[in-house]
Short mmCIF file of C-alpha atoms in Angstrom, two decimals:
data_model
loop_
_atom_site.label_atom_id
_atom_site.label_comp_id
_atom_site.label_asym_id
_atom_site.label_seq_id
_atom_site.Cartn_x
_atom_site.Cartn_y
_atom_site.Cartn_z
CA MET A 1 144.65 -92.54 1.72
CA SER A 2 145.21 -88.82 2.20
CA LEU A 3 142.48 -86.23 2.10
CA VAL A 4 144.83 -83.71 0.48
CA ALA A 5 145.80 -83.89 -3.19
CA ASN A 6 146.03 -81.81 -6.33
CA ARG A 7 142.56 -81.31 -7.74
CA PRO A 8 142.03 -82.74 -11.22
CA SER A 9 140.09 -80.69 -13.72
CA PRO A 10 136.46 -81.89 -13.79
CA SER A 11 136.14 -80.89 -17.41
CA GLY A 12 138.87 -83.40 -18.30
CA SER A 13 137.53 -86.17 -16.06
CA HIS A 14 135.53 -89.09 -17.38
CA ALA A 15 131.92 -89.80 -16.42
CA TYR A 16 132.31 -92.20 -13.54
CA LEU A 17 128.54 -92.51 -12.94
CA GLU A 18 126.02 -92.55 -15.79
CA LEU A 19 122.24 -92.72 -15.48
CA ASN A 20 120.30 -93.14 -18.71
CA GLY A 21 116.52 -92.85 -19.05
CA ILE A 22 115.77 -93.72 -15.40
CA THR A 23 112.01 -94.01 -14.79
CA VAL A 24 110.40 -94.71 -11.43
CA SER A 25 106.63 -94.81 -10.94
CA PHE A 26 104.48 -95.19 -7.83
CA PRO A 27 100.68 -95.53 -7.78
CA GLY A 28 99.37 -92.36 -9.38
CA VAL A 29 102.80 -90.68 -9.50
CA ARG A 30 105.75 -90.76 -11.93
CA ALA A 31 108.59 -89.78 -9.59
CA LEU A 32 111.32 -89.96 -12.26
CA ASP A 33 110.54 -89.60 -15.94
CA GLY A 34 113.40 -90.70 -18.21
CA VAL A 35 116.14 -89.00 -16.19
CA SER A 36 119.68 -89.03 -17.58
CA LEU A 37 122.65 -87.72 -15.59
CA GLN A 38 126.43 -87.96 -15.73
CA VAL A 39 128.70 -87.40 -12.74
CA ARG A 40 132.43 -87.21 -13.35
CA ALA A 41 135.24 -88.47 -11.18
CA GLY A 42 136.76 -85.53 -9.32
CA GLU A 43 133.76 -83.21 -9.35
CA VAL A 44 131.05 -82.01 -7.00
CA HIS A 45 127.84 -82.18 -9.02
CA GLY A 46 124.99 -80.18 -7.50
CA LEU A 47 121.35 -81.29 -7.72
CA MET A 48 118.68 -78.64 -7.27
CA GLY A 49 114.92 -78.61 -7.58
CA GLU A 50 111.74 -78.07 -5.64
CA ASN A 51 110.61 -80.61 -3.06
CA GLY A 52 109.00 -83.45 -4.96
CA ALA A 53 111.11 -82.80 -8.07
CA GLY A 54 112.63 -86.30 -7.92
CA LYS A 55 116.01 -85.72 -6.26
CA SER A 56 115.38 -88.03 -3.29
CA THR A 57 113.97 -90.73 -5.56
CA LEU A 58 117.14 -90.58 -7.64
CA LEU A 59 119.27 -91.08 -4.52
CA LYS A 60 117.11 -94.07 -3.59
CA VAL A 61 117.74 -95.59 -7.00
CA LEU A 62 121.47 -95.11 -6.46
CA SER A 63 121.29 -96.70 -3.01
CA GLY A 64 119.22 -99.71 -4.11
CA VAL A 65 116.13 -98.71 -2.14
CA ASN A 66 114.07 -98.13 -5.31
CA GLN A 67 114.44 -100.15 -8.51
CA PRO A 68 113.64 -98.30 -11.75
CA GLN A 69 111.02 -99.61 -14.16
CA ALA A 70 113.16 -98.40 -17.09
CA GLY A 71 116.64 -97.07 -17.78
CA SER A 72 120.20 -98.09 -16.96
CA LEU A 73 122.99 -97.26 -14.52
CA HIS A 74 126.69 -97.55 -15.31
CA LEU A 75 129.79 -97.21 -13.13
CA GLU A 76 132.96 -96.67 -15.19
CA GLY A 77 131.07 -97.96 -18.20
CA ILE A 78 129.98 -101.20 -16.50
CA PRO A 79 126.18 -101.71 -16.16
CA HIS A 80 124.79 -102.22 -12.65
CA ARG A 81 121.36 -102.90 -11.20
CA PHE A 82 121.12 -102.68 -7.43
CA ILE A 83 118.49 -105.03 -6.02
CA ASN A 84 119.14 -103.82 -2.46
CA THR A 85 121.26 -101.42 -0.45
CA ARG A 86 124.00 -104.01 0.15
CA ALA A 87 124.54 -104.30 -3.62
CA ALA A 88 124.94 -100.52 -3.89
CA ILE A 89 127.38 -100.37 -0.96
CA ASP A 90 129.44 -103.22 -2.43
CA ALA A 91 129.62 -101.30 -5.73
CA GLY A 92 131.10 -98.29 -3.92
CA ILE A 93 128.07 -96.02 -3.51
CA ALA A 94 127.27 -94.18 -0.27
CA ILE A 95 124.37 -91.85 0.50
CA ILE A 96 124.66 -89.37 3.39
CA TYR A 97 121.00 -88.66 4.13
CA GLN A 98 119.60 -85.63 5.95
CA GLU A 99 118.31 -88.03 8.63
CA LEU A 100 121.50 -89.93 9.48
CA HIS A 101 121.39 -93.73 9.63
CA LEU A 102 123.26 -94.23 12.89
CA VAL A 103 122.57 -95.89 16.24
CA PRO A 104 122.60 -93.24 19.01
CA GLU A 105 123.02 -95.73 21.88
CA LEU A 106 126.14 -97.33 20.37
CA THR A 107 129.64 -95.87 20.60
CA VAL A 108 131.40 -93.90 17.89
CA ALA A 109 133.61 -96.92 17.16
CA ASP A 110 130.66 -99.31 16.91
CA ASN A 111 128.79 -96.98 14.54
CA LEU A 112 131.81 -96.34 12.38
CA MET A 113 132.64 -100.03 11.95
CA LEU A 114 129.09 -101.38 11.96
CA GLY A 115 128.91 -104.36 9.61
CA GLN A 116 132.67 -104.78 9.46
CA LEU A 117 133.79 -105.10 13.08
CA PRO A 118 137.32 -106.53 13.36
CA ASN A 119 137.56 -109.94 15.01
CA ARG A 120 139.94 -112.73 15.91
CA LEU A 121 138.52 -116.20 15.53
CA GLY A 122 135.02 -114.78 15.74
CA VAL A 123 135.71 -112.66 18.84
CA LEU A 124 135.58 -108.85 18.62
CA ASP A 125 139.09 -107.38 18.49
CA GLN A 126 138.53 -104.35 20.72
CA ARG A 127 142.06 -103.00 20.31
CA ALA A 128 141.85 -103.08 16.50
CA LEU A 129 138.38 -101.49 16.65
CA ILE A 130 139.64 -98.52 18.69
CA GLN A 131 142.79 -98.07 16.59
CA ARG A 132 140.96 -98.14 13.26
CA THR A 133 138.45 -95.66 14.62
CA LEU A 134 141.19 -93.31 15.82
CA ASP A 135 142.87 -93.49 12.41
CA GLU A 136 139.63 -92.63 10.63
CA LEU A 137 138.76 -89.79 13.02
CA GLN A 138 142.22 -88.32 12.53
CA ARG A 139 141.73 -88.44 8.76
CA LEU A 140 138.44 -86.57 9.19
CA GLY A 141 140.00 -84.00 11.52
CA GLU A 142 137.76 -84.99 14.45
CA HIS A 143 139.05 -85.31 18.00
CA ILE A 144 136.49 -87.64 19.56
CA ASP A 145 136.88 -90.49 22.06
CA PRO A 146 135.91 -93.67 20.12
CA ARG A 147 134.13 -94.94 23.24
CA THR A 148 131.73 -91.97 23.36
CA ARG A 149 128.10 -92.85 22.74
CA LEU A 150 126.92 -91.29 19.51
CA LYS A 151 123.96 -89.57 21.19
CA HIS A 152 126.38 -87.22 22.95
CA LEU A 153 127.82 -85.84 19.68
CA SER A 154 126.68 -82.78 17.74
CA ILE A 155 124.87 -83.19 14.42
CA GLY A 156 128.03 -82.13 12.60
CA GLN A 157 130.13 -84.75 14.38
CA ARG A 158 127.55 -87.44 13.64
CA GLN A 159 127.66 -86.47 9.99
CA MET A 160 131.43 -86.95 9.99
CA ILE A 161 130.92 -90.47 11.40
CA GLU A 162 128.54 -91.20 8.51
CA ILE A 163 131.16 -89.92 6.04
CA GLY A 164 133.80 -92.03 7.78
CA LYS A 165 131.63 -95.13 7.30
CA ALA A 166 131.46 -94.40 3.58
CA LEU A 167 135.22 -93.94 3.31
CA MET A 168 135.99 -97.14 5.20
CA ARG A 169 133.89 -98.99 2.64
CA ASN A 170 135.93 -97.24 -0.08
CA ALA A 171 132.92 -95.51 -1.62
CA ARG A 172 133.74 -93.93 -4.98
CA VAL A 173 130.35 -92.23 -5.42
CA ILE A 174 129.17 -90.23 -2.38
CA ALA A 175 125.85 -88.36 -2.39
CA PHE A 176 124.98 -85.74 0.21
CA ASP A 177 121.30 -84.93 0.79
CA GLU A 178 120.83 -81.40 2.23
CA PRO A 179 123.80 -81.96 4.59
CA THR A 180 124.00 -78.46 6.13
CA SER A 181 120.36 -78.08 7.19
CA SER A 182 121.19 -78.57 10.90
CA LEU A 183 124.85 -77.50 10.99
CA SER A 184 126.52 -74.46 12.51
CA ALA A 185 128.71 -72.22 10.33
CA ARG A 186 131.86 -73.88 11.76
CA GLU A 187 130.52 -77.39 11.10
CA THR A 188 129.51 -76.38 7.57
CA ASP A 189 133.03 -75.09 6.87
CA ASN A 190 134.50 -78.38 8.09
CA LEU A 191 132.06 -80.38 5.94
CA PHE A 192 132.98 -78.33 2.86
CA ARG A 193 136.67 -78.95 3.56
CA ILE A 194 136.05 -82.70 3.64
CA ILE A 195 133.91 -82.69 0.48
CA LYS A 196 136.50 -80.70 -1.46
CA ALA A 197 139.22 -83.09 -0.32
CA LEU A 198 137.12 -86.09 -1.42
CA ARG A 199 136.63 -84.43 -4.80
CA ASP A 200 140.39 -83.88 -5.05
CA GLU A 201 140.92 -87.61 -4.51
CA GLY A 202 138.91 -88.25 -7.66
CA ARG A 203 135.64 -89.38 -6.09
CA ALA A 204 132.34 -88.54 -7.75
CA ILE A 205 130.31 -86.31 -5.40
CA ILE A 206 126.58 -85.58 -5.71
CA TYR A 207 125.43 -82.65 -3.59
CA VAL A 208 121.68 -82.02 -3.13
CA THR A 209 120.87 -78.54 -1.84
CA HIS A 210 118.32 -75.73 -1.98
CA ARG A 211 120.92 -73.06 -1.15
CA MET A 212 122.35 -71.01 -4.00
CA GLU A 213 125.35 -69.89 -1.97
CA GLU A 214 126.36 -73.53 -1.41
CA VAL A 215 126.29 -74.19 -5.14
CA ASP A 216 128.52 -71.15 -5.67
CA ALA A 217 130.97 -72.20 -2.97
CA LEU A 218 131.21 -75.93 -3.62
CA CYS A 219 129.86 -77.25 -6.91
CA ASP A 220 131.60 -77.62 -10.26
CA ARG A 221 128.41 -78.29 -12.21
CA VAL A 222 124.73 -78.27 -11.28
CA THR A 223 121.68 -80.10 -12.65
CA VAL A 224 118.12 -78.89 -12.10
CA PHE A 225 115.19 -81.31 -11.62
CA ARG A 226 111.52 -80.41 -11.97
CA ASP A 227 108.47 -82.68 -11.88
CA GLY A 228 110.58 -85.83 -12.07
CA LYS A 229 112.54 -84.66 -15.10
CA CYS A 230 116.09 -83.46 -15.65
CA ILE A 231 115.50 -79.91 -16.91
CA GLU A 232 119.01 -78.57 -17.49
CA THR A 233 122.66 -79.13 -16.56
CA PHE A 234 124.83 -76.05 -16.15
CA ASP A 235 128.41 -77.01 -17.01
CA SER A 236 129.92 -74.08 -15.15
CA VAL A 237 128.80 -72.54 -11.88
CA ALA A 238 131.10 -69.54 -12.26
CA GLY A 239 129.01 -66.53 -13.27
CA LEU A 240 125.78 -68.55 -13.35
CA ASP A 241 122.72 -66.28 -13.39
CA ARG A 242 120.69 -67.06 -10.24
CA HIS A 243 117.42 -65.95 -11.81
CA ARG A 244 117.98 -68.38 -14.66
CA LEU A 245 118.66 -71.16 -12.15
CA ILE A 246 115.53 -70.35 -10.12
CA THR A 247 113.41 -70.19 -13.26
CA ALA A 248 114.67 -73.64 -14.28
CA MET A 249 113.75 -74.98 -10.81
CA VAL A 250 110.23 -73.59 -10.48
CA GLY A 251 109.23 -73.15 -14.12
CA ARG A 252 108.61 -69.44 -13.65
CA PRO A 253 110.74 -66.40 -12.83
CA ILE A 254 110.91 -65.27 -9.19
CA ALA A 255 112.50 -61.85 -9.26
CA ASP A 256 112.61 -61.48 -5.48
CA VAL A 257 112.14 -64.69 -3.53
CA TYR A 258 111.46 -62.74 -0.31
CA GLY A 259 108.85 -60.39 -1.82
CA TYR A 260 108.96 -58.15 1.26
CA ARG A 261 105.72 -56.25 1.85
CA PRO A 262 106.03 -53.31 4.28
CA ARG A 263 103.13 -52.56 6.58
CA PRO A 264 102.49 -50.32 9.59
CA ALA A 265 102.99 -51.80 13.05
CA GLY A 266 99.97 -51.69 15.34
CA ASP A 267 99.48 -51.88 19.08
CA LEU A 268 101.83 -53.74 21.39
CA LEU A 269 100.74 -57.40 21.44
CA LEU A 270 103.41 -59.63 23.03
CA GLU A 271 105.88 -58.72 25.76
CA ALA A 272 108.48 -61.05 27.28
CA LYS A 273 109.72 -59.66 30.58
CA GLY A 274 112.86 -61.08 32.16
CA LEU A 275 112.33 -64.63 30.89
CA MET A 276 114.81 -67.18 32.20
CA GLY A 277 114.98 -70.91 31.62
CA PRO A 278 116.91 -73.69 29.88
CA GLY A 279 119.23 -72.40 27.15
CA LEU A 280 119.33 -68.78 28.37
CA SER A 281 122.28 -67.26 30.24
CA GLU A 282 120.56 -64.02 31.27
CA PRO A 283 116.96 -62.72 31.41
CA ALA A 284 115.40 -62.07 28.00
CA SER A 285 113.08 -59.12 27.43
CA PHE A 286 111.56 -57.94 24.15
CA ALA A 287 108.25 -56.89 22.60
CA ALA A 288 106.34 -57.46 19.37
CA ARG A 289 103.53 -55.39 17.87
CA ARG A 290 100.54 -56.36 15.79
CA GLY A 291 101.44 -56.56 12.11
CA GLU A 292 105.12 -57.02 12.87
CA ILE A 293 107.50 -59.80 11.79
CA VAL A 294 110.34 -59.95 14.30
CA GLY A 295 113.35 -61.96 13.18
CA PHE A 296 115.61 -63.81 15.62
CA PHE A 297 119.14 -64.34 14.31
CA GLY A 298 122.14 -66.06 15.90
CA LEU A 299 124.47 -69.00 15.60
CA VAL A 300 123.47 -72.54 16.52
CA GLY A 301 123.25 -72.72 20.31
CA ALA A 302 122.51 -69.01 20.75
CA GLY A 303 119.27 -69.80 22.62
CA ARG A 304 116.71 -68.73 19.99
CA SER A 305 114.75 -72.01 19.86
CA GLU A 306 114.92 -72.30 23.64
CA LEU A 307 113.40 -68.82 23.99
CA MET A 308 110.54 -69.77 21.64
CA LYS A 309 109.84 -72.89 23.72
CA LEU A 310 109.72 -70.82 26.91
CA ILE A 311 107.13 -68.50 25.34
CA TYR A 312 105.18 -71.53 24.10
CA GLY A 313 105.17 -73.25 27.50
CA ALA A 314 107.16 -76.22 26.14
CA ALA A 315 109.94 -75.44 28.64
CA ARG A 316 109.53 -74.27 32.22
CA THR A 317 110.55 -70.69 33.04
CA SER A 318 112.63 -70.09 36.18
CA ALA A 319 111.95 -66.33 36.16
CA GLY A 320 110.00 -63.69 34.28
CA HIS A 321 106.67 -63.81 32.50
CA VAL A 322 104.82 -63.11 29.22
CA GLU A 323 102.13 -60.50 28.64
CA LEU A 324 99.63 -60.67 25.79
CA GLY A 325 97.69 -57.51 25.00
CA GLY A 326 98.94 -55.97 28.24
CA LYS A 327 97.72 -58.86 30.41
CA ARG A 328 99.97 -61.39 32.08
CA VAL A 329 99.36 -64.97 30.88
CA ARG A 330 100.25 -68.27 32.51
CA LEU A 331 102.14 -70.52 30.13
CA ASN A 332 102.84 -73.75 31.98
CA SER A 333 102.24 -75.90 28.91
CA PRO A 334 101.68 -75.67 25.14
CA ARG A 335 97.96 -76.10 25.85
CA ASP A 336 98.04 -72.90 27.92
CA ALA A 337 99.84 -71.09 25.10
CA VAL A 338 97.40 -72.19 22.38
CA ARG A 339 94.41 -71.22 24.48
CA ALA A 340 96.02 -67.83 25.14
CA GLY A 341 96.58 -67.34 21.40
CA ILE A 342 100.24 -68.36 20.94
CA ALA A 343 101.33 -71.15 18.57
CA LEU A 344 104.70 -72.68 17.63
CA CYS A 345 105.78 -74.11 14.27
CA PRO A 346 108.90 -75.99 15.48
CA GLU A 347 112.27 -76.30 13.75
CA ASP A 348 112.11 -80.10 13.64
CA ARG A 349 108.84 -80.59 11.78
CA LYS A 350 109.07 -84.37 11.58
CA GLN A 351 109.78 -84.95 15.27
CA GLU A 352 107.85 -82.11 16.92
CA GLY A 353 105.40 -80.67 14.39
CA ILE A 354 103.57 -83.55 12.75
CA VAL A 355 102.40 -87.12 13.30
CA ALA A 356 104.06 -88.51 10.18
CA ILE A 357 101.95 -91.66 9.81
CA ALA A 358 98.67 -89.80 10.35
CA SER A 359 96.71 -88.13 7.57
CA VAL A 360 96.79 -84.51 6.49
CA ALA A 361 93.27 -84.14 7.93
CA ASP A 362 94.24 -85.56 11.32
CA ASN A 363 97.29 -83.32 11.56
CA LEU A 364 95.39 -80.24 10.48
CA ASN A 365 92.52 -80.81 12.93
CA LEU A 366 94.71 -81.97 15.80
CA SER A 367 94.09 -78.89 17.94
CA ALA A 368 90.89 -77.36 16.54
CA ARG A 369 88.74 -80.52 16.73
CA ARG A 370 88.05 -79.84 20.40
CA HIS A 371 85.93 -76.86 19.28
CA PHE A 372 83.47 -78.94 17.27
CA SER A 373 83.50 -82.43 18.74
CA ARG A 374 80.04 -83.62 19.70
CA ALA A 375 79.27 -84.40 23.34
CA GLY A 376 82.90 -83.58 24.10
CA PHE A 377 84.34 -86.77 22.62
CA LEU A 378 82.57 -87.70 19.35
CA LEU A 379 84.37 -86.43 16.24
CA ASP A 380 82.37 -84.36 13.80
CA THR A 381 83.96 -85.87 10.71
CA ARG A 382 81.86 -83.79 8.33
CA ARG A 383 83.16 -80.52 9.79
CA GLU A 384 86.71 -81.89 9.86
CA ARG A 385 86.56 -82.82 6.18
CA SER A 386 85.15 -79.39 5.35
CA LEU A 387 87.87 -77.60 7.34
CA THR A 388 90.58 -79.76 5.74
CA GLN A 389 89.39 -79.07 2.19
CA ASP A 390 89.04 -75.37 2.99
CA TYR A 391 92.69 -75.03 4.06
CA ILE A 392 94.03 -77.31 1.33
CA ARG A 393 92.43 -74.84 -1.08
CA LYS A 394 93.36 -71.63 0.76
CA LEU A 395 97.03 -72.54 1.26
CA ALA A 396 97.39 -74.49 -2.01
CA ILE A 397 98.60 -77.61 -0.18
CA LYS A 398 99.80 -80.18 -2.69
CA THR A 399 98.29 -83.48 -1.57
CA ARG A 400 96.20 -86.15 -3.29
CA SER A 401 93.57 -85.81 -0.56
CA GLY A 402 93.04 -85.07 3.10
CA ASP A 403 93.48 -88.78 3.78
CA THR A 404 97.08 -88.81 2.49
CA ALA A 405 99.74 -89.50 5.16
CA ILE A 406 101.41 -86.17 5.91
CA GLY A 407 104.83 -87.85 6.05
CA THR A 408 104.68 -88.37 2.28
CA LEU A 409 104.30 -84.62 1.60
CA SER A 410 107.20 -82.29 0.84
CA GLY A 411 108.61 -80.13 3.64
CA GLY A 412 106.90 -77.01 2.32
CA ASN A 413 103.50 -78.68 2.24
CA GLN A 414 104.01 -80.14 5.73
CA GLN A 415 104.73 -76.60 6.93
CA LYS A 416 101.51 -75.38 5.30
CA VAL A 417 99.53 -78.08 7.14
CA ILE A 418 101.06 -76.99 10.46
CA LEU A 419 100.17 -73.36 9.67
CA SER A 420 96.64 -74.45 8.75
CA ARG A 421 96.32 -76.16 12.13
CA TRP A 422 96.96 -72.85 13.87
CA LEU A 423 94.94 -70.74 11.44
CA ALA A 424 91.96 -72.91 12.39
CA GLU A 425 92.53 -71.76 15.97
CA ARG A 426 92.28 -68.23 17.43
CA ILE A 427 96.02 -67.55 17.27
CA GLU A 428 97.46 -64.05 17.68
CA VAL A 429 101.20 -64.79 17.94
CA PHE A 430 102.95 -67.21 15.57
CA LEU A 431 106.36 -68.52 16.65
CA MET A 432 108.07 -69.73 13.47
CA ASP A 433 111.30 -71.64 14.19
CA GLU A 434 113.32 -72.05 10.95
CA PRO A 435 110.09 -72.02 8.86
CA THR A 436 111.86 -72.69 5.53
CA ARG A 437 114.43 -75.25 6.67
CA GLY A 438 114.76 -77.92 3.96
CA ILE A 439 112.23 -76.16 1.72
CA ASP A 440 112.89 -75.32 -1.92
CA VAL A 441 112.98 -71.81 -3.33
CA GLY A 442 109.48 -71.90 -4.85
CA ALA A 443 107.85 -73.15 -1.63
CA ARG A 444 109.86 -70.60 0.36
CA ALA A 445 108.25 -67.77 -1.59
CA GLU A 446 104.83 -69.23 -0.73
CA ILE A 447 105.71 -69.49 2.99
CA TYR A 448 106.90 -65.86 3.03
CA HIS A 449 103.63 -64.82 1.36
CA LEU A 450 101.71 -66.60 4.15
CA LEU A 451 103.79 -64.88 6.86
CA TYR A 452 103.15 -61.45 5.34
CA GLY A 453 99.45 -62.32 5.23
CA LEU A 454 99.47 -63.14 8.95
CA ALA A 455 101.16 -59.83 9.75
CA GLU A 456 98.76 -57.90 7.51
CA ALA A 457 95.86 -59.50 9.41
CA GLY A 458 97.19 -57.96 12.64
CA ARG A 459 99.01 -60.99 14.04
CA SER A 460 102.58 -60.93 15.38
CA VAL A 461 105.13 -63.27 13.81
CA LEU A 462 108.37 -64.22 15.59
CA MET A 463 110.66 -65.88 13.04
CA VAL A 464 113.84 -67.72 14.03
CA SER A 465 116.21 -68.13 11.08
CA SER A 466 119.86 -69.09 10.65
CA ASP A 467 119.72 -67.84 7.06
CA LEU A 468 121.16 -64.32 7.18
CA ALA A 469 119.72 -63.27 3.82
CA GLU A 470 116.30 -64.59 4.81
CA VAL A 471 116.09 -62.81 8.13
CA ILE A 472 117.17 -59.51 6.53
CA GLY A 473 114.83 -60.06 3.58
CA VAL A 474 111.68 -60.94 5.55
CA ALA A 475 111.77 -59.39 9.04
CA ASP A 476 110.72 -55.86 9.96
CA ARG A 477 113.07 -55.90 12.93
CA ILE A 478 115.86 -58.29 13.92
CA ILE A 479 116.76 -59.43 17.43
CA VAL A 480 120.25 -60.93 17.64
CA MET A 481 121.10 -63.58 20.23
CA ARG A 482 124.51 -64.80 21.34
CA GLU A 483 125.37 -67.50 23.90
CA GLY A 484 121.95 -67.47 25.53
CA ARG A 485 121.34 -63.72 25.66
CA ILE A 486 119.80 -60.96 23.55
CA VAL A 487 122.59 -58.69 22.31
CA GLY A 488 120.84 -56.49 19.75
CA ASP A 489 117.52 -55.23 18.39
CA ILE A 490 117.93 -53.72 14.93
CA PRO A 491 115.33 -52.17 12.59
CA LYS A 492 115.25 -53.53 9.04
CA ALA A 493 116.59 -50.29 7.55
CA GLU A 494 119.77 -50.56 9.67
CA ALA A 495 120.39 -54.31 9.37
CA THR A 496 123.46 -55.33 7.38
CA PRO A 497 125.07 -58.80 7.09
CA ASP A 498 128.36 -57.56 8.58
CA GLU A 499 126.67 -56.00 11.59
CA LEU A 500 124.49 -59.02 12.36
CA ILE A 501 127.36 -61.49 12.04
CA LYS A 502 129.62 -59.32 14.21
CA MET A 503 126.99 -59.24 16.95
CA ALA A 504 126.28 -62.99 16.72
CA LEU A 505 129.89 -64.21 16.89
CA PRO A 506 131.19 -65.31 20.33
CA ARG A 507 133.39 -62.77 22.08
#
């Protein structure tokens, strides 16, 4: 089956997938409220909405993870009810989740063919396994040794293996959940090429995203969810008014999602002098002033996150040092950094920023509780509850209570809890690594508001972002990194997309 074909017109295609009146309720929450949606064969149908709008729940209904309390699902007019994920897979449905469902310790071939390994008389047919894998990789345009362990592949390559699994099971409906959140520009281009080719084969594609530019580049139609309801379907993306789309998503107009607030820069606060360590190819030196938001832009692998971890003491420096307020500080560990007044909100919130199974209160008080524990080891639960409620109110964190597991919160609210953790400390420098990754447009505006508030209070904010529009829209000054080195330091007034991209691209 070729990945190249003449694209049929979506407007003339039939509704391959139909959802009618789908309702899903959990204790105290109606996640989907009578949702109806049609996805045609040969189209990419975008799904947009704030975190918690119901998009993920809908994908779980499609995959058989959640069973609806009401409503119906049809494929080519035939009713289906998936009691488990196997039933959905057998019906030709595949979900490519943001967190990929692969086994890192197994080979590419084993992951690709998992559940359908070729055999002869019950014995694994190794030759057939390798050949089928090579055929599938060639179809996907990937040049990978089938015997390579998956853990050695990039995120983009792993995503292609997940897509390959779906194709080998002949999936006719393929849903992508925020697939570009961890991809480089080159990997994103390759993913788009594959998705367009799948659409041209007549498959029904669902594409969940928060990024307007991805809707413009890829989608034929787009449906907006809000508060568990299907708000509106736009039958043409061409010429679609972005403000109208944003208003449908958040229920209110957001004229400028960045809401930049200029402010004067104060005294010099942070200086990195000749820092060297993992991920850097030459010594890095820069400075940040009080009241300043310094953006760090570059392609994936440019060394931005590695530089933040060196400043935070999460990676060991081989040369150079950091000065805070003109005084040299020792940063041999994150504990040293926090006590010096430096905090990191990491790119991978789930793995490095939160304890997902712990409560909002435990995550928020994780660092500050040492200040008010009794006798050095007894928790002062009254003060912890008070601090938790204070920051839930101040930052408008959407949670049922402080006892709610943080892993059940949206990405934007998890980020607010992490910020609250550091606001409860005496932090002067905030290192924000991809602070809005996987966060919807409404929550992004709230995060930007919080960052401006930090700067206006005299703190320094270092913001790593792969979103070119974001870094230009939010930062006062932009440092560009390429291949492990700093290659530019540009004031906001002089920053243009063309100039930043030109500096960031490999020579």
